[in-house]
Short mmCIF file of C-alpha atoms in Angstrom, two decimals:
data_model
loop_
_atom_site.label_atom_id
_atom_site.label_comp_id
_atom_site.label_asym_id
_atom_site.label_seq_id
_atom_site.Cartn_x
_atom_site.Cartn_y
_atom_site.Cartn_z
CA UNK W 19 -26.45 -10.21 11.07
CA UNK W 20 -23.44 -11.17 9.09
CA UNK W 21 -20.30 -9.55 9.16
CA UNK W 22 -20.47 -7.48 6.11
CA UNK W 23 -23.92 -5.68 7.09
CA UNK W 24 -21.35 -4.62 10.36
CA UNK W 25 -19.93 -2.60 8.65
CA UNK W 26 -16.86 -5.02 7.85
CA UNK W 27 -15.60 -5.57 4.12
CA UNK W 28 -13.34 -7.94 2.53
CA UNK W 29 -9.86 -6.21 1.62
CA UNK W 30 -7.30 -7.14 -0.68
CA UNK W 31 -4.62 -8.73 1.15
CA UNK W 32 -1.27 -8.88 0.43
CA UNK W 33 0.80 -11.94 -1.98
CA UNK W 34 3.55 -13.79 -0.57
CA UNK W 35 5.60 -11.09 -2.59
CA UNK W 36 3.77 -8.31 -1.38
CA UNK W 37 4.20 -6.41 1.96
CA UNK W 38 1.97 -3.66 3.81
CA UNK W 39 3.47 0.27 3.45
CA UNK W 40 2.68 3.89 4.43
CA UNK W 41 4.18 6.59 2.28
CA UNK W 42 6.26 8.71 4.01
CA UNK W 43 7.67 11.50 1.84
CA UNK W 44 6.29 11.97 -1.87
CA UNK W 45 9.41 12.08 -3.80
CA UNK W 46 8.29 13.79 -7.42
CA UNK W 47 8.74 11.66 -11.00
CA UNK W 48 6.47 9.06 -10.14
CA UNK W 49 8.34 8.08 -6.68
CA UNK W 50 7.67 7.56 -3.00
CA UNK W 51 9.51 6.72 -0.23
CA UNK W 52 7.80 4.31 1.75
CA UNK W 53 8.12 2.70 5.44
CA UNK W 54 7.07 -1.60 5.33
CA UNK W 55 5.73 -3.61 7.52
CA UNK W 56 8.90 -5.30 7.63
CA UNK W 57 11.06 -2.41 8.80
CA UNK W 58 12.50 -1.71 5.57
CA UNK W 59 12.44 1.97 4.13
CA UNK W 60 12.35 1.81 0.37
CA UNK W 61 11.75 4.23 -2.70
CA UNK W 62 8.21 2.84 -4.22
CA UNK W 63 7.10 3.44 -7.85
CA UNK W 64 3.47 4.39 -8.92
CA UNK W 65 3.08 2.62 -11.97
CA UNK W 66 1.63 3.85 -15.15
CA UNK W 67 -1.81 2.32 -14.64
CA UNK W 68 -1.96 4.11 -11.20
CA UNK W 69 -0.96 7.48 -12.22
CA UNK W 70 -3.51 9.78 -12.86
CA UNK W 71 -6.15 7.48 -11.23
CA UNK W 72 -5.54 6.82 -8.00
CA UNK W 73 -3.92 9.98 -6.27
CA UNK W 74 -1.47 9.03 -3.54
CA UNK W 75 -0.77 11.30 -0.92
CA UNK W 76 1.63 11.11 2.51
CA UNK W 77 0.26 9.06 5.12
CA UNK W 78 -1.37 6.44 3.29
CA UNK W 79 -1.39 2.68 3.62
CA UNK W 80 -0.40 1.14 0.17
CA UNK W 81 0.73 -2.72 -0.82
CA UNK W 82 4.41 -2.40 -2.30
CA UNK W 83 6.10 -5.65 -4.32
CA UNK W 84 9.67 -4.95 -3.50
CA UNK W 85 12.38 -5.82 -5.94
CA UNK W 86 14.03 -9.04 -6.06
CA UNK W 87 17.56 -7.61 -7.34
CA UNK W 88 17.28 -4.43 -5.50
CA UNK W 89 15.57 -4.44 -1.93
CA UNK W 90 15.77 -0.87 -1.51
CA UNK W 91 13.15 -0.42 -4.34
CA UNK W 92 9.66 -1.28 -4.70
CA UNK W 93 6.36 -1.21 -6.90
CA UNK W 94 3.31 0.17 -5.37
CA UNK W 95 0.51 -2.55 -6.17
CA UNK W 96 -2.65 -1.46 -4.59
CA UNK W 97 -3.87 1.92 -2.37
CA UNK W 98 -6.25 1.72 0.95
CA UNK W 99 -8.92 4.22 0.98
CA UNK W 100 -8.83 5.50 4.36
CA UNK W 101 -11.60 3.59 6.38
CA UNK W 102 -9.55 0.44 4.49
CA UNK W 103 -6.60 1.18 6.31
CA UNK W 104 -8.48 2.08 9.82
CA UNK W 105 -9.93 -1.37 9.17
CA UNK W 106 -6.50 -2.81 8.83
CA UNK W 107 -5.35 -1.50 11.95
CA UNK W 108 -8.47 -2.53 13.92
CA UNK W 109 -7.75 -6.05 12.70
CA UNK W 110 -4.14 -6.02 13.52
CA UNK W 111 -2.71 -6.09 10.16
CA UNK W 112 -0.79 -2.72 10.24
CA UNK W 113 0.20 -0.50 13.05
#
Protein backbone atom coordinates (compact mmCIF):
# COMPACT_ATOMS: atom_id res chain seq x y z
CA UNK A 1 0.00 0.00 0.00
CA UNK A 2 1.65 3.25 -0.76
CA UNK A 3 1.62 6.13 1.29
CA UNK A 4 -1.00 8.17 -0.35
CA UNK A 5 -3.81 5.31 -0.21
CA UNK A 6 -2.82 5.85 3.94
CA UNK A 7 -4.38 8.42 4.01
CA UNK A 8 -1.15 10.72 3.60
CA UNK A 9 -1.03 13.62 0.88
CA UNK A 10 1.62 15.71 -0.49
CA UNK A 11 1.40 19.43 0.96
CA UNK A 12 2.75 22.50 -0.23
CA UNK A 13 5.73 23.27 1.66
CA UNK A 14 7.14 26.31 2.40
CA UNK A 15 10.10 28.52 -0.01
CA UNK A 16 13.24 29.51 1.47
CA UNK A 17 11.28 32.91 1.85
CA UNK A 18 8.38 31.48 3.27
CA UNK A 19 7.73 30.48 6.94
CA UNK A 20 4.83 28.36 8.69
CA UNK A 21 1.98 30.73 10.71
CA UNK A 22 -1.27 30.46 12.73
CA UNK A 23 -3.49 33.50 12.78
CA UNK A 24 -4.01 34.74 15.94
CA UNK A 25 -6.36 37.74 15.98
CA UNK A 26 -8.26 38.77 12.63
CA UNK A 27 -7.48 42.35 12.41
CA UNK A 28 -10.33 43.84 9.79
CA UNK A 29 -9.16 45.62 6.18
CA UNK A 30 -7.67 42.70 4.81
CA UNK A 31 -5.17 42.07 7.94
CA UNK A 32 -4.11 39.40 10.40
CA UNK A 33 -1.91 39.17 13.03
CA UNK A 34 -0.08 36.13 12.87
CA UNK A 35 2.36 33.98 15.27
CA UNK A 36 5.62 32.13 12.90
CA UNK A 37 7.31 29.38 13.24
CA UNK A 38 10.17 31.43 13.91
CA UNK A 39 8.89 33.25 16.98
CA UNK A 40 8.12 36.33 15.28
CA UNK A 41 4.55 37.98 15.68
CA UNK A 42 3.73 39.91 12.55
CA UNK A 43 0.62 41.69 10.89
CA UNK A 44 -0.07 39.33 7.61
CA UNK A 45 -1.96 40.57 4.50
CA UNK A 46 -4.62 38.47 2.55
CA UNK A 47 -3.99 39.38 -0.82
CA UNK A 48 -6.46 40.25 -3.45
CA UNK A 49 -6.50 36.83 -5.11
CA UNK A 50 -7.27 35.29 -1.64
CA UNK A 51 -10.02 37.47 -0.59
CA UNK A 52 -13.28 36.34 -1.18
CA UNK A 53 -12.01 32.77 -1.94
CA UNK A 54 -10.40 31.34 0.62
CA UNK A 55 -12.02 32.48 4.04
CA UNK A 56 -9.47 32.73 6.83
CA UNK A 57 -10.49 32.42 10.20
CA UNK A 58 -8.46 32.44 13.86
CA UNK A 59 -6.64 29.42 14.51
CA UNK A 60 -5.51 28.46 11.24
CA UNK A 61 -2.18 27.33 9.88
CA UNK A 62 -1.25 29.62 6.86
CA UNK A 63 2.35 30.12 4.87
CA UNK A 64 3.30 33.95 5.33
CA UNK A 65 6.36 35.60 3.00
CA UNK A 66 7.49 38.19 5.44
CA UNK A 67 8.83 41.47 4.22
CA UNK A 68 12.31 42.07 3.41
CA UNK A 69 12.28 45.95 4.46
CA UNK A 70 9.85 45.51 7.19
CA UNK A 71 9.99 42.20 9.34
CA UNK A 72 7.08 43.01 11.30
CA UNK A 73 4.86 42.55 8.14
CA UNK A 74 4.01 39.74 6.05
CA UNK A 75 1.99 38.31 2.95
CA UNK A 76 -0.15 35.37 3.52
CA UNK A 77 0.80 32.89 0.55
CA UNK A 78 -1.13 29.76 0.99
CA UNK A 79 -4.05 28.41 3.72
CA UNK A 80 -4.09 24.65 5.33
CA UNK A 81 -7.41 23.10 5.32
CA UNK A 82 -7.66 21.65 8.62
CA UNK A 83 -6.71 17.87 8.28
CA UNK A 84 -3.54 19.76 6.26
CA UNK A 85 -2.47 21.32 9.25
CA UNK A 86 -3.21 18.13 11.69
CA UNK A 87 -1.00 16.46 9.08
CA UNK A 88 1.65 19.05 9.60
CA UNK A 89 1.77 18.60 13.15
CA UNK A 90 1.80 14.76 13.00
CA UNK A 91 4.86 15.14 10.80
CA UNK A 92 6.60 17.59 12.96
CA UNK A 93 6.46 20.55 10.81
CA UNK A 94 4.38 22.88 13.13
CA UNK A 95 3.57 22.70 16.74
Amino acid sequence: MSENERGRTDLRMPDEDEVFAVVENMLGANRVQVRCADGVERTARIPGRMQKRIWIREDDVVLVEPWDWQDEKADIAWRYEKSEADQLREEGHIQ
